[in-house]
Amino acid sequence: WRGMGNKELFEYFKGYKAMKARHAYGPNGHRGMSVLIFEDSAIGYLEAENLHKHFVKEGRGKDDWDRRRVLFHPGGKRVLYGYIATQEDMEIFNKHSKGNTRLKHDMRPYQVMVVEPMEKMNEDNQKLMWFKNKVAKEQEHNKILEEAVSIVGGKLRMKESEIKIIRQRATDQHEESTREMNYLEQSYRQQIQHLYKDITRREHSLEKMQADLKKEHIDRFHQLEVYRAKLSRDMEIRKDEEEEEAKIHKEIARQKTIVESSIKDTEEYEHERQELIRDHDNRRREFRIRQLREEVDSEKLFEHERFQMLDKFSKKRQETASSIS
């Protein structure tokens, strides 16, 4: 038996992460010595050290090879020894190798190759754990924030819905108030129109009565004038006719007085009527001016109160934004 090949060697030690395998050859071929090459790092050293400890535990380490070298198990199976190579071991391994066939190696301090990298790895692991914990806390914090935002968002949506309902109610109430005011205004206008119609009807009735009376007296006056003129043309006037003529003159004078009085009453009536209409128009104009002024003052007060409300809630939102930031 002259040693193991690469395939057999890797299969035998597949539990350890060896990267390469090299074998020692001499004049007679394979010298029964092989080297497993691990990663050039602290991890690679630890893998090699674990394999070294495995052989020590099995009683097939370096000391066992040097002190009591047993080559076969009972039954004839060969005993395989293993250990971490030293400089001397590498010289023995390369004894018959020349040039490129020599296995190049470099002995470096354990402190540099293992202790310091392991400390760095431990430090990195601690940092990694710290970052993992930090990320976990941030994720938990973000989850809490998301839940809080979700809750606040839900409440905000509910509030927005409530605000929409309140605004709709206010709009409905405003429209209802507007309809009520329009109804009242229409009702009052109908009452005013009814009063106007009643007054106009009574005025027309009075004017018609005055016109009829005036026409009646004028007609009577004309009749008497015609009759008097007829009597004046008669040269022979009897005594009873003279009395009749005197009565006619008296009646004509009375009718004339009545007509003149009626005309005067009509003029006074029309004058007073125009005065009343003018006074009423003045009162309506003054009332409308006061109404418009009060309406403007009411709108100004409403705008002022709205601006105060906007300033109040703007300051609250600024304070809230400042406290959040």
Short mmCIF file of C-alpha atoms in Angstrom, two decimals:
data_model
loop_
_atom_site.label_atom_id
_atom_site.label_comp_id
_atom_site.label_asym_id
_atom_site.label_seq_id
_atom_site.Cartn_x
_atom_site.Cartn_y
_atom_site.Cartn_z
CA TRP A 1 0.00 0.00 0.00
CA ARG A 2 1.40 3.37 -1.00
CA GLY A 3 -1.09 5.99 0.22
CA MET A 4 -4.48 7.43 -0.80
CA GLY A 5 -5.51 9.30 -3.95
CA ASN A 6 -7.33 12.65 -4.04
CA LYS A 7 -10.79 11.17 -4.52
CA GLU A 8 -10.37 8.67 -1.72
CA LEU A 9 -8.82 11.30 0.54
CA PHE A 10 -11.62 13.86 0.03
CA GLU A 11 -14.26 11.19 0.47
CA TYR A 12 -12.68 10.00 3.69
CA PHE A 13 -12.49 13.54 5.12
CA LYS A 14 -15.64 15.00 3.53
CA GLY A 15 -16.76 16.28 6.95
CA TYR A 16 -13.92 18.82 6.83
CA LYS A 17 -13.74 21.65 4.33
CA ALA A 18 -10.39 20.93 2.68
CA MET A 19 -9.71 22.79 -0.56
CA LYS A 20 -6.83 20.80 -2.09
CA ALA A 21 -4.77 17.68 -1.55
CA ARG A 22 -1.08 17.06 -2.36
CA HIS A 23 0.90 13.86 -2.10
CA ALA A 24 4.56 13.14 -1.38
CA TYR A 25 6.41 11.09 -3.99
CA GLY A 26 9.87 9.52 -3.89
CA PRO A 27 12.01 7.22 -6.03
CA ASN A 28 9.58 4.38 -5.40
CA GLY A 29 6.43 6.43 -6.05
CA HIS A 30 3.86 7.44 -3.43
CA ARG A 31 5.52 7.71 -0.04
CA GLY A 32 2.26 7.18 1.94
CA MET A 33 2.15 10.86 2.95
CA SER A 34 -0.53 13.35 1.89
CA VAL A 35 -1.33 16.95 2.79
CA LEU A 36 -4.84 18.39 2.99
CA ILE A 37 -4.76 22.12 2.22
CA PHE A 38 -7.41 24.29 3.87
CA GLU A 39 -8.50 27.86 3.26
CA ASP A 40 -5.83 30.47 3.97
CA SER A 41 -7.76 32.02 6.84
CA ALA A 42 -8.63 31.60 10.49
CA ILE A 43 -11.63 29.50 9.46
CA GLY A 44 -9.37 27.25 7.41
CA TYR A 45 -7.03 26.86 10.39
CA LEU A 46 -9.95 25.97 12.68
CA GLU A 47 -11.07 23.29 10.21
CA ALA A 48 -7.54 21.87 10.15
CA GLU A 49 -7.35 22.09 13.94
CA ASN A 50 -10.64 20.21 14.29
CA LEU A 51 -9.24 17.43 12.10
CA HIS A 52 -6.03 17.47 14.15
CA LYS A 53 -8.05 17.10 17.39
CA HIS A 54 -10.05 14.29 15.82
CA PHE A 55 -6.86 12.30 15.22
CA VAL A 56 -5.56 13.09 18.73
CA LYS A 57 -8.83 11.91 20.24
CA GLU A 58 -8.64 8.71 18.22
CA GLY A 59 -5.05 8.09 19.41
CA ARG A 60 -3.62 8.71 15.95
CA GLY A 61 -2.03 12.12 16.37
CA LYS A 62 1.53 13.40 16.05
CA ASP A 63 2.70 12.05 19.39
CA ASP A 64 1.15 8.67 18.66
CA TRP A 65 3.01 8.54 15.34
CA ASP A 66 6.32 9.48 16.92
CA ARG A 67 6.10 7.29 20.06
CA ARG A 68 4.13 4.17 19.27
CA ARG A 69 3.61 3.89 15.60
CA VAL A 70 1.00 1.16 14.95
CA LEU A 71 0.51 0.58 11.25
CA PHE A 72 -2.34 -1.96 11.28
CA HIS A 73 -5.50 -2.56 13.21
CA PRO A 74 -6.26 -6.08 14.35
CA GLY A 75 -7.52 -7.80 11.23
CA GLY A 76 -5.02 -6.13 8.91
CA LYS A 77 -6.68 -2.73 8.25
CA ARG A 78 -4.15 0.11 8.01
CA VAL A 79 -4.06 2.85 10.68
CA LEU A 80 -4.21 6.42 9.33
CA TYR A 81 -2.45 9.15 11.33
CA GLY A 82 -2.95 12.88 10.98
CA TYR A 83 -1.78 16.17 12.49
CA ILE A 84 -1.05 19.81 11.69
CA ALA A 85 2.24 19.93 9.83
CA THR A 86 5.24 21.80 11.21
CA GLN A 87 8.18 23.23 9.29
CA GLU A 88 10.09 20.00 9.88
CA ASP A 89 7.14 17.94 8.61
CA MET A 90 7.00 20.01 5.44
CA GLU A 91 10.73 19.52 4.86
CA ILE A 92 10.23 15.76 5.16
CA PHE A 93 7.21 15.99 2.81
CA ASN A 94 9.27 17.89 0.18
CA LYS A 95 12.41 15.72 0.63
CA HIS A 96 12.30 14.24 -2.85
CA SER A 97 10.50 17.13 -4.57
CA LYS A 98 12.32 19.53 -6.85
CA GLY A 99 11.30 22.80 -8.48
CA ASN A 100 7.59 23.13 -9.14
CA THR A 101 6.86 19.79 -7.53
CA ARG A 102 7.78 21.16 -4.12
CA LEU A 103 4.79 22.15 -2.01
CA LYS A 104 5.32 25.80 -1.23
CA HIS A 105 4.48 26.82 2.28
CA ASP A 106 4.87 29.78 4.60
CA MET A 107 5.02 29.58 8.37
CA ARG A 108 3.26 32.54 9.96
CA PRO A 109 2.61 33.36 13.65
CA TYR A 110 -0.48 31.86 15.23
CA GLN A 111 -1.28 35.28 16.70
CA VAL A 112 -1.39 36.85 13.24
CA MET A 113 -3.13 34.03 11.40
CA VAL A 114 -5.64 32.89 14.02
CA VAL A 115 -5.92 34.97 17.17
CA GLU A 116 -6.18 38.39 15.57
CA PRO A 117 -8.54 37.27 12.75
CA MET A 118 -10.67 35.41 15.30
CA GLU A 119 -10.79 38.49 17.49
CA LYS A 120 -11.70 40.51 14.41
CA MET A 121 -14.35 37.94 13.52
CA ASN A 122 -15.64 38.00 17.08
CA GLU A 123 -15.74 41.79 16.97
CA ASP A 124 -17.45 41.65 13.59
CA ASN A 125 -19.90 39.11 14.95
CA GLN A 126 -20.63 41.36 17.90
CA LYS A 127 -21.14 44.27 15.52
CA LEU A 128 -23.28 42.06 13.34
CA MET A 129 -25.34 41.02 16.34
CA TRP A 130 -25.58 44.67 17.39
CA PHE A 131 -26.73 45.63 13.91
CA LYS A 132 -29.14 42.70 13.82
CA ASN A 133 -30.55 43.74 17.19
CA LYS A 134 -30.70 47.32 15.99
CA VAL A 135 -32.44 46.28 12.78
CA ALA A 136 -34.80 44.06 14.78
CA LYS A 137 -35.59 46.95 17.12
CA GLU A 138 -36.03 49.31 14.18
CA GLN A 139 -38.28 46.76 12.48
CA GLU A 140 -40.26 46.38 15.68
CA HIS A 141 -40.36 50.16 16.04
CA ASN A 142 -41.42 50.49 12.40
CA LYS A 143 -44.07 47.85 12.96
CA ILE A 144 -45.36 49.77 15.98
CA LEU A 145 -45.25 52.97 13.93
CA GLU A 146 -47.08 51.27 11.06
CA GLU A 147 -49.72 50.00 13.47
CA ALA A 148 -49.95 53.46 15.05
CA VAL A 149 -50.14 55.08 11.61
CA SER A 150 -52.78 52.55 10.60
CA ILE A 151 -54.79 53.28 13.75
CA VAL A 152 -54.33 57.03 13.36
CA GLY A 153 -55.15 56.73 9.66
CA GLY A 154 -58.30 54.81 10.52
CA LYS A 155 -59.27 57.42 13.10
CA LEU A 156 -58.43 60.17 10.60
CA ARG A 157 -60.61 58.53 7.97
CA MET A 158 -63.39 58.20 10.53
CA LYS A 159 -62.95 61.85 11.50
CA GLU A 160 -62.94 62.86 7.84
CA SER A 161 -66.14 60.89 7.36
CA GLU A 162 -67.64 62.54 10.45
CA ILE A 163 -66.50 65.96 9.20
CA LYS A 164 -68.12 65.25 5.83
CA ILE A 165 -71.33 64.30 7.62
CA ILE A 166 -71.14 67.44 9.78
CA ARG A 167 -70.45 69.59 6.72
CA GLN A 168 -73.30 67.94 4.85
CA ARG A 169 -75.59 68.54 7.81
CA ALA A 170 -74.45 72.16 7.95
CA THR A 171 -75.03 72.48 4.20
CA ASP A 172 -78.46 70.89 4.51
CA GLN A 173 -79.28 73.16 7.44
CA HIS A 174 -78.06 76.19 5.48
CA GLU A 175 -80.16 75.18 2.49
CA GLU A 176 -83.14 74.56 4.76
CA SER A 177 -82.64 77.98 6.37
CA THR A 178 -82.34 79.53 2.90
CA ARG A 179 -85.55 77.82 1.79
CA GLU A 180 -87.27 78.95 4.99
CA MET A 181 -86.05 82.52 4.51
CA ASN A 182 -87.16 82.45 0.87
CA TYR A 183 -90.53 81.11 1.96
CA LEU A 184 -90.88 83.80 4.63
CA GLU A 185 -89.74 86.46 2.18
CA GLN A 186 -92.23 85.21 -0.39
CA SER A 187 -94.96 85.09 2.26
CA TYR A 188 -94.20 88.64 3.40
CA ARG A 189 -94.06 89.84 -0.20
CA GLN A 190 -97.41 88.21 -0.85
CA GLN A 191 -98.82 89.99 2.20
CA ILE A 192 -97.36 93.28 0.96
CA GLN A 193 -98.74 92.63 -2.53
CA HIS A 194 -102.11 91.82 -0.98
CA LEU A 195 -101.97 95.09 0.94
CA TYR A 196 -100.98 96.93 -2.24
CA LYS A 197 -103.81 95.30 -4.14
CA ASP A 198 -106.29 96.15 -1.38
CA ILE A 199 -105.08 99.74 -1.16
CA THR A 200 -105.04 100.05 -4.96
CA ARG A 201 -108.55 98.61 -5.15
CA ARG A 202 -109.81 101.06 -2.52
CA GLU A 203 -108.01 103.93 -4.25
CA HIS A 204 -109.55 102.97 -7.57
CA SER A 205 -112.96 102.69 -5.90
CA LEU A 206 -112.55 106.11 -4.29
CA GLU A 207 -111.27 107.65 -7.50
CA LYS A 208 -114.16 106.10 -9.46
CA MET A 209 -116.67 107.36 -6.91
CA GLN A 210 -115.15 110.84 -7.08
CA ALA A 211 -115.07 110.71 -10.87
CA ASP A 212 -118.70 109.54 -11.03
CA LEU A 213 -119.77 112.21 -8.56
CA LYS A 214 -117.80 114.84 -10.42
CA LYS A 215 -119.28 113.73 -13.74
CA GLU A 216 -122.76 113.75 -12.25
CA HIS A 217 -122.37 117.30 -10.96
CA ILE A 218 -120.77 118.49 -14.19
CA ASP A 219 -123.59 116.93 -16.21
CA ARG A 220 -126.12 118.55 -13.91
CA PHE A 221 -124.23 121.83 -14.20
CA HIS A 222 -124.33 121.65 -18.00
CA GLN A 223 -128.03 120.80 -17.99
CA LEU A 224 -128.78 123.82 -15.83
CA GLU A 225 -126.62 126.03 -18.02
CA VAL A 226 -128.48 124.86 -21.11
CA TYR A 227 -131.83 125.39 -19.44
CA ARG A 228 -130.82 128.86 -18.20
CA ALA A 229 -129.65 129.83 -21.66
CA LYS A 230 -132.97 128.74 -23.09
CA LEU A 231 -134.84 130.89 -20.59
CA SER A 232 -132.62 133.87 -21.35
CA ARG A 233 -133.57 133.73 -25.02
CA ASP A 234 -137.26 134.04 -24.20
CA MET A 235 -138.14 137.76 -24.14
CA GLU A 236 -141.39 137.40 -22.29
CA ILE A 237 -140.70 135.94 -18.92
CA ARG A 238 -143.45 135.28 -16.57
CA LYS A 239 -143.16 135.79 -12.87
CA ASP A 240 -143.10 132.08 -12.06
CA GLU A 241 -140.48 131.61 -14.73
CA GLU A 242 -138.39 134.34 -13.09
CA GLU A 243 -138.56 132.41 -9.87
CA GLU A 244 -137.62 129.27 -11.75
CA GLU A 245 -134.68 131.04 -13.33
CA ALA A 246 -133.55 132.26 -9.91
CA LYS A 247 -133.70 128.71 -8.63
CA ILE A 248 -131.72 127.55 -11.66
CA HIS A 249 -129.05 130.21 -11.06
CA LYS A 250 -128.89 129.18 -7.44
CA GLU A 251 -128.63 125.50 -8.37
CA ILE A 252 -125.99 126.28 -10.98
CA ALA A 253 -123.99 128.16 -8.37
CA ARG A 254 -124.36 125.26 -5.95
CA GLN A 255 -123.35 122.69 -8.56
CA LYS A 256 -120.42 124.88 -9.55
CA THR A 257 -119.35 125.07 -5.92
CA ILE A 258 -119.69 121.29 -5.60
CA VAL A 259 -117.66 120.70 -8.76
CA GLU A 260 -114.98 123.15 -7.69
CA SER A 261 -114.91 121.56 -4.23
CA SER A 262 -114.67 118.12 -5.82
CA ILE A 263 -111.82 119.27 -8.03
CA LYS A 264 -110.10 120.78 -5.01
CA ASP A 265 -110.63 117.56 -3.01
CA THR A 266 -109.24 115.56 -5.91
CA GLU A 267 -106.19 117.78 -6.08
CA GLU A 268 -105.67 117.56 -2.32
CA TYR A 269 -106.17 113.80 -2.43
CA GLU A 270 -103.67 113.39 -5.24
CA HIS A 271 -101.20 115.69 -3.48
CA GLU A 272 -101.48 113.79 -0.19
CA ARG A 273 -101.32 110.50 -2.07
CA GLN A 274 -98.08 111.51 -3.76
CA GLU A 275 -96.71 112.67 -0.39
CA LEU A 276 -97.58 109.32 1.17
CA ILE A 277 -96.01 107.42 -1.73
CA ARG A 278 -92.88 109.56 -1.50
CA ASP A 279 -92.66 109.10 2.30
CA HIS A 280 -93.23 105.38 1.90
CA ASP A 281 -90.52 105.13 -0.77
CA ASN A 282 -88.14 107.03 1.50
CA ARG A 283 -88.91 104.70 4.40
CA ARG A 284 -88.43 101.66 2.17
CA ARG A 285 -85.13 103.02 0.85
CA GLU A 286 -83.88 103.80 4.37
CA PHE A 287 -85.04 100.39 5.56
CA ARG A 288 -83.31 98.67 2.63
CA ILE A 289 -80.11 100.65 3.25
CA ARG A 290 -80.17 99.66 6.94
CA GLN A 291 -80.87 96.07 5.95
CA LEU A 292 -77.98 96.01 3.47
CA ARG A 293 -75.64 97.62 6.00
CA GLU A 294 -76.63 95.08 8.64
CA GLU A 295 -76.16 92.29 6.10
CA VAL A 296 -72.70 93.62 5.19
CA ASP A 297 -71.81 94.00 8.89
CA SER A 298 -73.03 90.45 9.51
CA GLU A 299 -70.89 89.11 6.65
CA LYS A 300 -67.87 91.08 7.92
CA LEU A 301 -68.38 89.65 11.40
CA PHE A 302 -68.72 86.16 9.91
CA GLU A 303 -65.49 86.58 7.91
CA HIS A 304 -63.67 87.94 10.98
CA GLU A 305 -64.78 84.96 13.07
CA ARG A 306 -63.74 82.57 10.28
CA PHE A 307 -60.28 84.17 10.08
CA GLN A 308 -59.92 83.85 13.86
CA MET A 309 -60.90 80.18 13.66
CA LEU A 310 -58.41 79.57 10.80
CA ASP A 311 -55.61 81.32 12.74
CA LYS A 312 -56.43 79.26 15.83
CA PHE A 313 -56.27 75.90 14.05
CA SER A 314 -53.26 76.94 11.92
CA LYS A 315 -51.30 77.65 15.13
CA LYS A 316 -52.41 74.30 16.57
CA ARG A 317 -51.23 72.45 13.45
CA GLN A 318 -47.90 74.31 13.48
CA GLU A 319 -47.41 73.39 17.15
CA THR A 320 -48.30 69.75 16.37
CA ALA A 321 -45.88 69.68 13.42
CA SER A 322 -43.12 71.22 15.58
CA SER A 323 -43.66 68.66 18.35
CA ILE A 324 -43.51 65.79 15.82
CA SER A 325 -40.32 67.06 14.16
#
